[in-house]
Amino acid sequence: MPLQRPKGTQDHLPDGSPKLSRDVQASAFRHVQEVARRALERAGAQFIGTPLFEEAELVQRGVGGSTDIVRKEMFTVYYFGDHGGYVLRPEATAGVVRAYLEGGLKQLPAPLKLWTHGPMFRAERQQKGRLRQFHQVDYEVLGSPDPLVDAEAVALMWAVAVQLGLQRGRIKLGSIGDPADREAYNGYLRALFTPHLERLSDDSKDRLTRNPMRILDSKSAQDQDLIGELGVRPMLDFLGEDARTHFGAVQASLRAWEVPFDIDPSIVRGLDYYRRTAWELHHEGVGAKSALGGGGRYDGLAAQLGGPEVPAVGWALGIERLLLALEDEGVAFPEVQGPLLFLAAMDEQNVGLAAQIGLQARKAGRVEFAYRALKPGSVFKEADRRRARLAAVIGSEEAARGVLNIKDLKTGESREVAVSELHTFLEERA
Ligand code: AMP
């Protein structure tokens, strides 16, 4: 048996591949990237690229030592048998903020909008919509504490989903307050759960000391039962004056812009650096527990990485989960176009000439040519299989006169075109 790809990864295969149900259709994947790129660049975001591996310490500080991501799901990078202290990035934000600080981007006009996309790595147990290598589109805005920036970020995530054709997504919006509010909430949770310590899962016993809020995020049924029984009050009840005003302003903007959302009083993002606004985009097609995307304000991150305070907000959309949701809604993707022209020679001595004409003609669009001589009937069959718009044949007689015989495969019409006129002819049809 040929070698197989690692568990929890997918190949991105070309259209027409027989095993697309297990894999990702590369053209659909690229369509998602392209729609996101357009929406984000129109909002003024510039592309930023960061390494796929980073210092383990960056991820520990950025994502938070108490998270499952850091404690259980890191891929460590070894080279020549040595541990280099590097990990594959599990998300993009920590790397983007590191690059912002390291690259002196604070000097650019604020707020600075950045976007990126690419693979992320988490050693999770594989299931539908949960991969070990998955891909995100990320949007980050650095340098403004303004609630309008949060609202715009939510609206942009929504716009990407809508522009992709998604109709049944729901935004769940919450706030996790300022650090003092969270401390108060964590104090409340500690007092509430401590008498029931023995009923918590081992992970949550640990969370109770490190970060009690994360117990609410637990995937364990045992924990969720206890949470239900105790009637835990939501974080929103603990918001201070400033966080409450900020949350109100975000909601007012979204309402004015007709971006639909539901308030989710229980929202707790798994990452430690979030402040105030937090939201997720959900869809029934990928299961209740799985979000298509998540975002929030993370004013505390830059300082946690050793930099100055930089107020910031950002989000990530999971491309594979978006594709699952779109598939669930039956959204069709634009088909990849075939070549504008498929070109072939009828005899061996003109194969090189056909190739040369083909190479030149690419200035006008996608042009492919045959590598062997073909009979006229096979030229049209080959052109058809490739879904070409036009098919051209060149024989000795045409070669001598400097012309091509071109058939429009849509209309069935054939005509002779001078090689010197080919560019104009193709441009008119591109
Ligand atoms: P997070 O960084 O955990 O907020 O994740 C942001 C988004 O990335 C999620 O909403 C998912 O769409 C996607 N995502 C996270 N983890 C995975 C995974 N293991 N497999 C596939 N997509 C994921």
PDB file of N, CA and C and ligand atoms in Angstrom, residues 69 91 122 124 129-131 134 136 269 271 291-294 316-318 320-321, ligand 1:
ATOM      1  N   ILE A  69      -4.709  23.899  24.486  1.00  0.00           N
ATOM      2  CA  ILE A  69      -3.817  24.061  23.326  1.00  0.00           C
ATOM      3  C   ILE A  69      -2.359  23.931  23.775  1.00  0.00           C
ATOM      4  N   GLU A  91      -2.222  28.902  16.351  1.00  0.00           N
ATOM      5  CA  GLU A  91      -3.107  29.999  15.943  1.00  0.00           C
ATOM      6  C   GLU A  91      -2.201  31.124  15.474  1.00  0.00           C
ATOM      7  N   ARG A 122      -2.775  21.721  15.719  1.00  0.00           N
ATOM      8  CA  ARG A 122      -3.149  21.341  17.082  1.00  0.00           C
ATOM      9  C   ARG A 122      -3.320  19.833  17.105  1.00  0.00           C
ATOM     10  N   GLU A 124      -5.160  17.552  18.205  1.00  0.00           N
ATOM     11  CA  GLU A 124      -6.448  17.194  18.800  1.00  0.00           C
ATOM     12  C   GLU A 124      -6.877  15.827  18.299  1.00  0.00           C
ATOM     13  N   GLY A 129     -14.672  18.160  11.300  1.00  0.00           N
ATOM     14  CA  GLY A 129     -14.390  19.572  11.564  1.00  0.00           C
ATOM     15  C   GLY A 129     -13.305  19.807  12.592  1.00  0.00           C
ATOM     16  N   ARG A 130     -12.622  18.743  13.011  1.00  0.00           N
ATOM     17  CA  ARG A 130     -11.535  18.908  13.978  1.00  0.00           C
ATOM     18  C   ARG A 130     -10.307  18.197  13.440  1.00  0.00           C
ATOM     19  N   LEU A 131      -9.365  18.977  12.976  1.00  0.00           N
ATOM     20  CA  LEU A 131      -8.183  18.439  12.308  1.00  0.00           C
ATOM     21  C   LEU A 131      -6.931  18.792  13.091  1.00  0.00           C
ATOM     22  N   PHE A 134      -5.203  22.489  10.249  1.00  0.00           N
ATOM     23  CA  PHE A 134      -6.364  23.147   9.666  1.00  0.00           C
ATOM     24  C   PHE A 134      -5.922  24.532   9.230  1.00  0.00           C
ATOM     25  N   GLN A 136      -6.753  28.776   8.741  1.00  0.00           N
ATOM     26  CA  GLN A 136      -7.548  29.926   9.180  1.00  0.00           C
ATOM     27  C   GLN A 136      -7.309  31.131   8.294  1.00  0.00           C
ATOM     28  N   ARG A 269     -14.039  32.658  25.989  1.00  0.00           N
ATOM     29  CA  ARG A 269     -13.047  32.240  25.006  1.00  0.00           C
ATOM     30  C   ARG A 269     -11.940  31.478  25.727  1.00  0.00           C
ATOM     31  N   LEU A 271      -8.849  31.401  25.274  1.00  0.00           N
ATOM     32  CA  LEU A 271      -7.514  31.992  25.328  1.00  0.00           C
ATOM     33  C   LEU A 271      -7.444  33.098  26.384  1.00  0.00           C
ATOM     34  N   ALA A 291     -17.375  26.123  16.593  1.00  0.00           N
ATOM     35  CA  ALA A 291     -17.589  27.422  15.954  1.00  0.00           C
ATOM     36  C   ALA A 291     -16.890  27.449  14.603  1.00  0.00           C
ATOM     37  N   LEU A 292     -17.453  28.238  13.683  1.00  0.00           N
ATOM     38  CA  LEU A 292     -16.774  28.469  12.399  1.00  0.00           C
ATOM     39  C   LEU A 292     -15.651  29.471  12.594  1.00  0.00           C
ATOM     40  N   GLY A 293     -15.837  30.322  13.586  1.00  0.00           N
ATOM     41  CA  GLY A 293     -14.814  31.333  13.821  1.00  0.00           C
ATOM     42  C   GLY A 293     -15.012  31.947  15.181  1.00  0.00           C
ATOM     43  N   GLY A 294     -13.971  32.610  15.644  1.00  0.00           N
ATOM     44  CA  GLY A 294     -14.068  33.268  16.933  1.00  0.00           C
ATOM     45  C   GLY A 294     -13.193  34.502  16.925  1.00  0.00           C
ATOM     46  N   ALA A 316     -10.472  34.855  13.912  1.00  0.00           N
ATOM     47  CA  ALA A 316     -10.024  33.803  13.002  1.00  0.00           C
ATOM     48  C   ALA A 316     -11.233  33.023  12.535  1.00  0.00           C
ATOM     49  N   LEU A 317     -11.265  32.737  11.242  1.00  0.00           N
ATOM     50  CA  LEU A 317     -12.299  31.857  10.681  1.00  0.00           C
ATOM     51  C   LEU A 317     -11.603  30.571  10.253  1.00  0.00           C
ATOM     52  N   GLY A 318     -12.194  29.431  10.559  1.00  0.00           N
ATOM     53  CA  GLY A 318     -11.619  28.150  10.139  1.00  0.00           C
ATOM     54  C   GLY A 318     -12.121  27.809   8.734  1.00  0.00           C
ATOM     55  N   GLU A 320     -11.793  25.047   6.832  1.00  0.00           N
ATOM     56  CA  GLU A 320     -12.430  23.726   6.655  1.00  0.00           C
ATOM     57  C   GLU A 320     -13.848  23.731   7.224  1.00  0.00           C
ATOM     58  N   ARG A 321     -14.021  24.384   8.384  1.00  0.00           N
ATOM     59  CA  ARG A 321     -15.370  24.414   8.971  1.00  0.00           C
ATOM     60  C   ARG A 321     -16.308  25.270   8.136  1.00  0.00           C
TER      61      ARG A 321
HETATM   62  P1  AMP B   1      -9.746  29.317  17.955  1.00  0.00           P
HETATM   63  O1  AMP B   1      -8.365  29.841  17.649  1.00  0.00           O
HETATM   64  O2  AMP B   1      -9.730  28.094  18.826  1.00  0.00           O
HETATM   65  O3  AMP B   1     -10.698  30.382  18.393  1.00  0.00           O
HETATM   66  O4  AMP B   1     -10.304  28.787  16.562  1.00  0.00           O
HETATM   67  C1  AMP B   1     -10.751  29.656  15.570  1.00  0.00           C
HETATM   68  C2  AMP B   1     -11.379  28.833  14.482  1.00  0.00           C
HETATM   69  O5  AMP B   1     -10.415  27.952  13.921  1.00  0.00           O
HETATM   70  C3  AMP B   1     -12.478  27.902  14.970  1.00  0.00           C
HETATM   71  O6  AMP B   1     -13.685  28.574  15.048  1.00  0.00           O
HETATM   72  C4  AMP B   1     -12.483  26.843  13.902  1.00  0.00           C
HETATM   73  O7  AMP B   1     -13.185  27.259  12.765  1.00  0.00           O
HETATM   74  C5  AMP B   1     -11.022  26.741  13.550  1.00  0.00           C
HETATM   75  N1  AMP B   1     -10.415  25.603  14.277  1.00  0.00           N
HETATM   76  C6  AMP B   1      -9.885  25.587  15.508  1.00  0.00           C
HETATM   77  N2  AMP B   1      -9.399  24.375  15.824  1.00  0.00           N
HETATM   78  C7  AMP B   1      -9.641  23.581  14.752  1.00  0.00           C
HETATM   79  C8  AMP B   1      -9.375  22.210  14.438  1.00  0.00           C
HETATM   80  N3  AMP B   1      -8.740  21.410  15.292  1.00  0.00           N
HETATM   81  N4  AMP B   1      -9.779  21.747  13.230  1.00  0.00           N
HETATM   82  C9  AMP B   1     -10.414  22.550  12.349  1.00  0.00           C
HETATM   83  N5  AMP B   1     -10.676  23.846  12.589  1.00  0.00           N
HETATM   84  C10 AMP B   1     -10.309  24.367  13.767  1.00  0.00           C
END
